[in-house]
Coordinates of N, CA, C and O in Angstrom, one line a residue:
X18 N 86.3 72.0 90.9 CA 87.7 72.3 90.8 C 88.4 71.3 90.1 O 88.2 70.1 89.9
X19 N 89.2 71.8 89.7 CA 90.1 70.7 88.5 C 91.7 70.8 88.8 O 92.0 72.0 89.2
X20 N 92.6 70.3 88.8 CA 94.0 70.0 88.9 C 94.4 69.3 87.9 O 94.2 68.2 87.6
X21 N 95.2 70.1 87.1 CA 96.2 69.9 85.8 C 97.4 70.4 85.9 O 97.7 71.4 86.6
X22 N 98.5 69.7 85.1 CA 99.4 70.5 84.4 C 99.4 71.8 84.2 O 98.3 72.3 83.9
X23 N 100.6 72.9 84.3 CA 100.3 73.8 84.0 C 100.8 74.1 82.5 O 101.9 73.6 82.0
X24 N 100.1 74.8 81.9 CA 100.1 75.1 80.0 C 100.4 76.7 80.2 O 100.1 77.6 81.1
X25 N 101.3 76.7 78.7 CA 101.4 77.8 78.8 C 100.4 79.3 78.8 O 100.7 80.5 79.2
X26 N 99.1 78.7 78.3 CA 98.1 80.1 78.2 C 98.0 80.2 79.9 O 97.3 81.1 80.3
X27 N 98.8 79.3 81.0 CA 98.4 80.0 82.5 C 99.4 81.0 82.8 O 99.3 81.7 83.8
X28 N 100.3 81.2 82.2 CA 101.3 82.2 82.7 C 100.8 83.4 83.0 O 100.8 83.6 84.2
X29 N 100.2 84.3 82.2 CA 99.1 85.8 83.1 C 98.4 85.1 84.5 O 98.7 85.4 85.7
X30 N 97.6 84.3 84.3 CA 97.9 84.1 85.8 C 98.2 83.4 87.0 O 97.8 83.6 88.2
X31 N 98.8 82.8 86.5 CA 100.1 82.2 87.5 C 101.1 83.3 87.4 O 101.6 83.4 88.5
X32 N 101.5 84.2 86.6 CA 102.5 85.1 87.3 C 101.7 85.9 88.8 O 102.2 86.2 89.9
X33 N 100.7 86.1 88.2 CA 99.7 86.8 89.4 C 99.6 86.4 90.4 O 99.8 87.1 91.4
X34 N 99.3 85.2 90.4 CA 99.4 84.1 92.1 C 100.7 84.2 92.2 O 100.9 84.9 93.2
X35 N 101.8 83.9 91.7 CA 103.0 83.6 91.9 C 103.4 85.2 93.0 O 103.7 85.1 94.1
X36 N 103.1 86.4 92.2 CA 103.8 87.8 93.0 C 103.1 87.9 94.0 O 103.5 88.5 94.9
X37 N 101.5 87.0 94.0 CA 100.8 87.2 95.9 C 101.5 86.3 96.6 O 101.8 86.4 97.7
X38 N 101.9 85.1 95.9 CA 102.5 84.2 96.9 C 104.2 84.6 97.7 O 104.7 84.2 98.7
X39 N 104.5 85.5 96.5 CA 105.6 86.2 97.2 C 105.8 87.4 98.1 O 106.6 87.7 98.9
X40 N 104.9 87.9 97.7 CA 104.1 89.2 98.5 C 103.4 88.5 99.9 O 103.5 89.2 100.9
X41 N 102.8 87.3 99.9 CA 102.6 86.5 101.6 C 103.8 86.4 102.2 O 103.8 86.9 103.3
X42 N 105.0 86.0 101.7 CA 106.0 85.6 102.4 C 107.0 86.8 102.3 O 108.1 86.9 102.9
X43 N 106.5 87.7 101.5 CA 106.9 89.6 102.0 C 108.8 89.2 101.6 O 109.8 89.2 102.3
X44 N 108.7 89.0 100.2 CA 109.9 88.6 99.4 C 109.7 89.1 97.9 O 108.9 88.8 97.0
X45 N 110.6 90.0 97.9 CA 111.1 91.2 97.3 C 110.8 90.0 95.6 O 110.8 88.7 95.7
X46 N 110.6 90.4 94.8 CA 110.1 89.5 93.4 C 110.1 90.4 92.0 O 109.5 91.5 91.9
X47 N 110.7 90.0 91.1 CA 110.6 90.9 90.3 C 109.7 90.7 88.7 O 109.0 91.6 89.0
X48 N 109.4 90.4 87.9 CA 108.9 89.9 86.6 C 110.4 89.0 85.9 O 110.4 87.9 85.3
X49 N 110.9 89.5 86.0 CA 112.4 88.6 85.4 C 112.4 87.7 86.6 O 113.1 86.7 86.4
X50 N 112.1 87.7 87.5 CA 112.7 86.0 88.6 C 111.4 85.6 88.4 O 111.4 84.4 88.1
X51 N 110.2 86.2 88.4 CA 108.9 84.7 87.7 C 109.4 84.5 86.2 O 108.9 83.5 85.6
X52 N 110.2 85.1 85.5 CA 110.4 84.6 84.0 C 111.1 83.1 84.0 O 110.9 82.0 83.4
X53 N 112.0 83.5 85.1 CA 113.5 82.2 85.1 C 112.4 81.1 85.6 O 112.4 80.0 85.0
X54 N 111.6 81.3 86.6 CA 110.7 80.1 87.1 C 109.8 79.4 86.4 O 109.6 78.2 86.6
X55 N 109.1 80.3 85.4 CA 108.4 80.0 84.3 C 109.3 79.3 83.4 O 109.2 78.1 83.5
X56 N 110.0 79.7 82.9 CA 111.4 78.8 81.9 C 112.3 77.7 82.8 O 113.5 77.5 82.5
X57 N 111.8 77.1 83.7 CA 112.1 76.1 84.9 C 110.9 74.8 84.2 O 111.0 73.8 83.5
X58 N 109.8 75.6 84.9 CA 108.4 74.9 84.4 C 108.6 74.5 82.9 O 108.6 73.3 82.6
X59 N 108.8 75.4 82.1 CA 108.6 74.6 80.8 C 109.2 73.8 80.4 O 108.7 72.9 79.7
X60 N 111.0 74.2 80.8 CA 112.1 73.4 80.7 C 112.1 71.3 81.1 O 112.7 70.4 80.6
X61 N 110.8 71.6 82.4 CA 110.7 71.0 83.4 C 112.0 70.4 83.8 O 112.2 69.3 83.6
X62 N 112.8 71.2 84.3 CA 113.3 71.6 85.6 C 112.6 71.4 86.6 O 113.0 70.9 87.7
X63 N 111.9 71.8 86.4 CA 110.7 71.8 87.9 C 109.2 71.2 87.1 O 109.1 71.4 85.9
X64 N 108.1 70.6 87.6 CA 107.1 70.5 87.3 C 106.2 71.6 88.1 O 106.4 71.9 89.2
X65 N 105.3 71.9 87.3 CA 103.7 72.9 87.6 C 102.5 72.2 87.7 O 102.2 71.6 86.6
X66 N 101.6 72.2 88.7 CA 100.6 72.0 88.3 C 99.6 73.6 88.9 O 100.1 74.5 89.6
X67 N 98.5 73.5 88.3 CA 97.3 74.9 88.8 C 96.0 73.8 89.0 O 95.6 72.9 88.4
X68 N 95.6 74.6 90.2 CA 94.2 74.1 90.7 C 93.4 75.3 89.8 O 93.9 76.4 89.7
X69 N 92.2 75.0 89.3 CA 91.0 76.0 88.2 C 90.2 75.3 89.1 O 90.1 74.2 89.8
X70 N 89.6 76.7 88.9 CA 88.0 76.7 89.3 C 86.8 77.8 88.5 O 86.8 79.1 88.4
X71 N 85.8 76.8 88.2 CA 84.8 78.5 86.9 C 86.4 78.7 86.0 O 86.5 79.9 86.0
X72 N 87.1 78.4 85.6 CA 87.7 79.0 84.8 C 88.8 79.8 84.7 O 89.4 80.5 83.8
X73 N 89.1 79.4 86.0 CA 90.1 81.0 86.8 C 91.6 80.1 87.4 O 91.6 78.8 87.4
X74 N 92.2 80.6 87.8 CA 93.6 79.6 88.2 C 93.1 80.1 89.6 O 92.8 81.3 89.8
X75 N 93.0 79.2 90.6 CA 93.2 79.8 92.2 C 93.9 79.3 92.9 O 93.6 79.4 94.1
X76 N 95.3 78.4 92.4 CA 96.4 78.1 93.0 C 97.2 77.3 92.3 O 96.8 76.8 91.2
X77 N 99.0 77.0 93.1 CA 99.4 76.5 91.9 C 100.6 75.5 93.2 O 100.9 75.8 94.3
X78 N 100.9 74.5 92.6 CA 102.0 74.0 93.3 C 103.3 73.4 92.4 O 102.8 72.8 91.4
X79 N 104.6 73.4 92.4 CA 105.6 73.5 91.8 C 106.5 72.4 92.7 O 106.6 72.5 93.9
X80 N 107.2 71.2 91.6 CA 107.4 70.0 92.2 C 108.8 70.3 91.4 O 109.1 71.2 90.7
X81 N 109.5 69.0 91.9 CA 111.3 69.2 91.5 C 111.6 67.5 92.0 O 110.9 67.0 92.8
X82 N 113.1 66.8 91.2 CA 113.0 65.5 91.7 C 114.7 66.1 92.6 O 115.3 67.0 92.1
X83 N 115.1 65.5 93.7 CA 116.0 66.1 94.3 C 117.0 64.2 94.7 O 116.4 63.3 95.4
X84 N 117.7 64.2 94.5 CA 119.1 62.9 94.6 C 118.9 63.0 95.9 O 118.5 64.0 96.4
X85 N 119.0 62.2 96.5 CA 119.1 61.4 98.1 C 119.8 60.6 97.9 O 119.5 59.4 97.7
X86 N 121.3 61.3 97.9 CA 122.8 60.6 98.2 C 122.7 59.3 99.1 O 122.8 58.2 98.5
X87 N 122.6 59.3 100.4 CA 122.8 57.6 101.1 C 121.6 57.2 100.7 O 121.3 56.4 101.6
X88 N 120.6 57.1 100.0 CA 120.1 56.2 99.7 C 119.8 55.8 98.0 O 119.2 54.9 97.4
X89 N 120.6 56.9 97.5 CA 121.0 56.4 96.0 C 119.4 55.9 95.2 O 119.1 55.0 94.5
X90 N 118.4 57.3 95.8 CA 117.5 57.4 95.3 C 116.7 58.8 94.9 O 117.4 59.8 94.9
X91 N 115.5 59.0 94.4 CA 115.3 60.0 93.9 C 113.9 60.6 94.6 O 112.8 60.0 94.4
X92 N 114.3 61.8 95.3 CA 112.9 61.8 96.1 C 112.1 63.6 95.2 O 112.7 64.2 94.3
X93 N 111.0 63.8 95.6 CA 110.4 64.9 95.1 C 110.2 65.9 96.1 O 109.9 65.6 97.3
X94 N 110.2 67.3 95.7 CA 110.7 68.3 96.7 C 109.3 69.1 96.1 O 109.1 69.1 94.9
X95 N 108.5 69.8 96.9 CA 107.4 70.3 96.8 C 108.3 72.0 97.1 O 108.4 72.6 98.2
X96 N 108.6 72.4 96.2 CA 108.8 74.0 96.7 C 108.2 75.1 96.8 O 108.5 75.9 97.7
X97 N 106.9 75.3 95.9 CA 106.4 76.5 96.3 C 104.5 75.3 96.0 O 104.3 74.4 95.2
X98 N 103.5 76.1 97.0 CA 102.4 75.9 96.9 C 101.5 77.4 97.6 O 101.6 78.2 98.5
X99 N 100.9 77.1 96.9 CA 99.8 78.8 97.3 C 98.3 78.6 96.6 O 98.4 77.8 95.7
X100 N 97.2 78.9 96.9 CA 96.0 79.2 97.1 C 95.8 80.5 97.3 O 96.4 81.2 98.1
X101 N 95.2 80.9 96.4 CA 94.7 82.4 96.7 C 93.3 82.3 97.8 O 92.3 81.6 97.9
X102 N 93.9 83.7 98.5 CA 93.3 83.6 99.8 C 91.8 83.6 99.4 O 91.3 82.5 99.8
X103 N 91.1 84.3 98.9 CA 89.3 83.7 98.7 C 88.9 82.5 98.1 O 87.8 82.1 97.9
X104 N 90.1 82.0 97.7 CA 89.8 80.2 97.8 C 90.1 79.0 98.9 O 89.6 78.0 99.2
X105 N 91.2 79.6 99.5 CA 91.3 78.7 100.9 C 90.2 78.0 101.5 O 89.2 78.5 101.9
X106 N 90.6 76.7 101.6 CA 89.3 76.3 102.5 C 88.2 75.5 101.8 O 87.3 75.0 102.4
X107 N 88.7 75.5 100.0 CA 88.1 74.7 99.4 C 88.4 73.3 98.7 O 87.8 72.6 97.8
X108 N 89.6 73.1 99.4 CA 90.5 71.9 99.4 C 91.5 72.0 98.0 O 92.1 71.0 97.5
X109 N 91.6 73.2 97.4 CA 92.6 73.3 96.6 C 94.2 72.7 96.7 O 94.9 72.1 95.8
X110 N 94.6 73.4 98.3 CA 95.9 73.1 98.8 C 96.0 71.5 99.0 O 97.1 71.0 99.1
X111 N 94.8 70.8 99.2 CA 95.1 69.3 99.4 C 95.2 68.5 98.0 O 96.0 67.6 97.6
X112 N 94.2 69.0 97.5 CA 94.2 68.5 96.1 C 95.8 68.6 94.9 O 96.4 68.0 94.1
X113 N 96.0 70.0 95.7 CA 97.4 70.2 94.6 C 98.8 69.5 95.1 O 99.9 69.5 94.5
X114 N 98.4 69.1 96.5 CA 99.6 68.3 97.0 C 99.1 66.8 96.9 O 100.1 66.0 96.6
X115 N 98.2 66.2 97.1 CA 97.9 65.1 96.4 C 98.4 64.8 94.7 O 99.2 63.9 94.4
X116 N 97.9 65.5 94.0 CA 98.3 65.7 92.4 C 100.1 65.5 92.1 O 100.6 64.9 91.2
X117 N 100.8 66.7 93.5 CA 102.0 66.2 93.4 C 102.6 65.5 93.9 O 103.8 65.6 93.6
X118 N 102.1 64.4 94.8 CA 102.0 63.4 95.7 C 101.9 62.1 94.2 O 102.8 61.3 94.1
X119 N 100.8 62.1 93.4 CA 101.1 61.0 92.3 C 101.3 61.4 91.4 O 100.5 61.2 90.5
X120 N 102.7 62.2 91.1 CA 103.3 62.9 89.9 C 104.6 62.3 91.0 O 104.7 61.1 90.7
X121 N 105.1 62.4 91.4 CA 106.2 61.7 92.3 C 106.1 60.3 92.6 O 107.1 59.6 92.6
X122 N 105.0 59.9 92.9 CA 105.0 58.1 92.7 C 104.7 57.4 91.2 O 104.8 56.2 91.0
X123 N 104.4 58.5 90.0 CA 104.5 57.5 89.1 C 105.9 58.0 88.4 O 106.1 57.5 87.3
X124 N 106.6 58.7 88.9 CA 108.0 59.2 88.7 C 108.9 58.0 89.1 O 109.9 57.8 88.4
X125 N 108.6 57.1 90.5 CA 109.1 56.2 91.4 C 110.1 57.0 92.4 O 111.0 56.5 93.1
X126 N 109.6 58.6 92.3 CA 110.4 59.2 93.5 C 110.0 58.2 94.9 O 108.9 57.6 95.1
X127 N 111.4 58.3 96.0 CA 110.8 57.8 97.1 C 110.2 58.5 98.3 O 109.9 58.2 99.4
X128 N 110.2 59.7 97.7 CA 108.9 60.3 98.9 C 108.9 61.6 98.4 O 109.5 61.8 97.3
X129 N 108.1 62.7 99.2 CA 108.0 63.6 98.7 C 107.7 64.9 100.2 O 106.9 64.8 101.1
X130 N 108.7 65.9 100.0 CA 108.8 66.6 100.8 C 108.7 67.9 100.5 O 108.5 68.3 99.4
X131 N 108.8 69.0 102.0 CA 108.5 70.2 101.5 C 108.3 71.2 103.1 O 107.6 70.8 104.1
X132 N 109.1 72.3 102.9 CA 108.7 73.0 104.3 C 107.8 74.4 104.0 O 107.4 74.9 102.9
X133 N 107.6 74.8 105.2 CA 106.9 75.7 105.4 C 107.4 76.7 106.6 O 108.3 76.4 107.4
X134 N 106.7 77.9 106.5 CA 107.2 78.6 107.9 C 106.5 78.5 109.0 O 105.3 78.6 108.9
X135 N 107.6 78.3 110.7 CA 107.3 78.0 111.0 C 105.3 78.5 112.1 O 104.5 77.7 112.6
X136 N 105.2 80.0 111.9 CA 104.2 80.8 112.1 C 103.0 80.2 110.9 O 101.9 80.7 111.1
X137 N 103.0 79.3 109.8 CA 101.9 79.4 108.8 C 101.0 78.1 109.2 O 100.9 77.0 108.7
X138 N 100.2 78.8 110.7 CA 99.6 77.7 110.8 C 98.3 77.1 110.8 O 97.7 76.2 111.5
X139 N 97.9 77.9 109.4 CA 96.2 76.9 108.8 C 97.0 76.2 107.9 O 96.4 75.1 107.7
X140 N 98.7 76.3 106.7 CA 98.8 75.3 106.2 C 99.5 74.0 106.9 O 99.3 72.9 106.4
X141 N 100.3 74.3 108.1 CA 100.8 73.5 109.0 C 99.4 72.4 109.2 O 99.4 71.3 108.7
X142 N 98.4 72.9 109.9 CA 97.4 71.7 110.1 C 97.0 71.0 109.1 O 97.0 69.8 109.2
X143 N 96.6 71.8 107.9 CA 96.6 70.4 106.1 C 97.6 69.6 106.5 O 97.4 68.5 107.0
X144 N 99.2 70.1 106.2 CA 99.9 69.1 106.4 C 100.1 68.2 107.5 O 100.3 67.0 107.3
X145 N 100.1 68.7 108.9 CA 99.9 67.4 109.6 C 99.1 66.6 109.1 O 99.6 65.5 108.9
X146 N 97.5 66.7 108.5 CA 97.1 65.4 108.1 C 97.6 64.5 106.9 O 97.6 63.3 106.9
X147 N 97.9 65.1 106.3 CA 99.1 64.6 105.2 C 100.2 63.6 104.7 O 100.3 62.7 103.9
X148 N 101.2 64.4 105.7 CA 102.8 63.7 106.1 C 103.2 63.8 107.6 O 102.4 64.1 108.4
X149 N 104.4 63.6 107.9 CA 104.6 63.3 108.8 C 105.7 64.6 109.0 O 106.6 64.6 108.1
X150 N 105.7 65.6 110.1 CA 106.6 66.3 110.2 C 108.1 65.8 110.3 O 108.4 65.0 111.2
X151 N 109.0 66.1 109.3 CA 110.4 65.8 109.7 C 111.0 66.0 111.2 O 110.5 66.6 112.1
X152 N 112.3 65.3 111.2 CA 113.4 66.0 112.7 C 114.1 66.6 112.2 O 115.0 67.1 112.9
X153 N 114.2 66.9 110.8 CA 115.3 67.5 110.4 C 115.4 68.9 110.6 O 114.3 69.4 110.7
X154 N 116.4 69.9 110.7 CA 116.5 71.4 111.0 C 116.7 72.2 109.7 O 117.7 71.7 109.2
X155 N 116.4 73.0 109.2 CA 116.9 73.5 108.4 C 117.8 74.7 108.5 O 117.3 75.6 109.2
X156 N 118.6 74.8 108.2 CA 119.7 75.9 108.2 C 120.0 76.7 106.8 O 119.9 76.0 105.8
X157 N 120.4 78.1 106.6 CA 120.4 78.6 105.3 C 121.9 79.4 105.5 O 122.1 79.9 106.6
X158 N 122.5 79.4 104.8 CA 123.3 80.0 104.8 C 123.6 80.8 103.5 O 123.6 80.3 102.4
X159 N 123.8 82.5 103.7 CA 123.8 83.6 102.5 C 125.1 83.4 102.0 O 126.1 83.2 102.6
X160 N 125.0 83.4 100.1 CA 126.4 83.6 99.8 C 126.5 84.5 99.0 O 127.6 84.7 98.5
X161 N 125.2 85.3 98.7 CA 125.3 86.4 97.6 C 124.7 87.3 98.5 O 123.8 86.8 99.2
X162 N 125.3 89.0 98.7 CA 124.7 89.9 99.2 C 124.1 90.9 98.2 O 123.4 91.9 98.6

């Protein structure tokens, strides 16, 4: 297994992981909102990396640097990560959070975060070994219907 950068010849399939990873979390996804996310990635706006394996993309994780006002520093926000399900289990998900774990330390972000829901719990246990669960709550509030 290998962990890189993502290039543009992965978009066919990283769009494809991308609509299962939205189809796991059963969120309505269109080809124009993976476009905007794709033109995020290239923009870097966001960084991409893809776990390969034989040849094939079988996951991908997507990094962002995010301001941390009282501390007048710059930390990294892990927002989306996925494994396709007949790869789970082959340390893809560790490897691509490690990968974005020293893509944020040679950045000099001061740490590097990221949630999950709370029912997803074979990725819950990777990350307990990981990081350290926050206290913090998250709260969402809708402003577009």
């Amino acid at each position: 297994m290998k962990i890189r950068p993502i290039v543009d010849d992965d978009r066919p399939a990283w769009e494809d992981l991308f609509a299962a990873y939205a189809a796991f979390y059963q969120t309505a996804q269109t080809a124009q909102m993976r476009a905007v996310v794709w033109d995020w990635l290239q923009a870097q706006t966001a960084f991409g990396f893809v776990a390969e394996a034989d040849g094939k993309l079988i996951g991908f994780a997507h990094i962002r640097p995010v301001a941390q006002s009282l501390t007048a520093t710059v930390a990294g926000f892990l927002d989306d990560l996925y494994v396709d399900p007949t790869a789970r289990g082959s340390g893809a998900a560790r490897a691509l959070i490690c990968a974005a774990a020293d893509f944020a330390r040679a950045k000099g972000w001061r740490d590097l975060s990221w949630l999950t829901a709370d029912n997803n719990y074979r990725a819950r246990s990777l990350y307990d070994q990981l990081a350290q669960r926050a206290t913090w709550i998250t709260y969402e509030m809708a402003l577009k219907t």
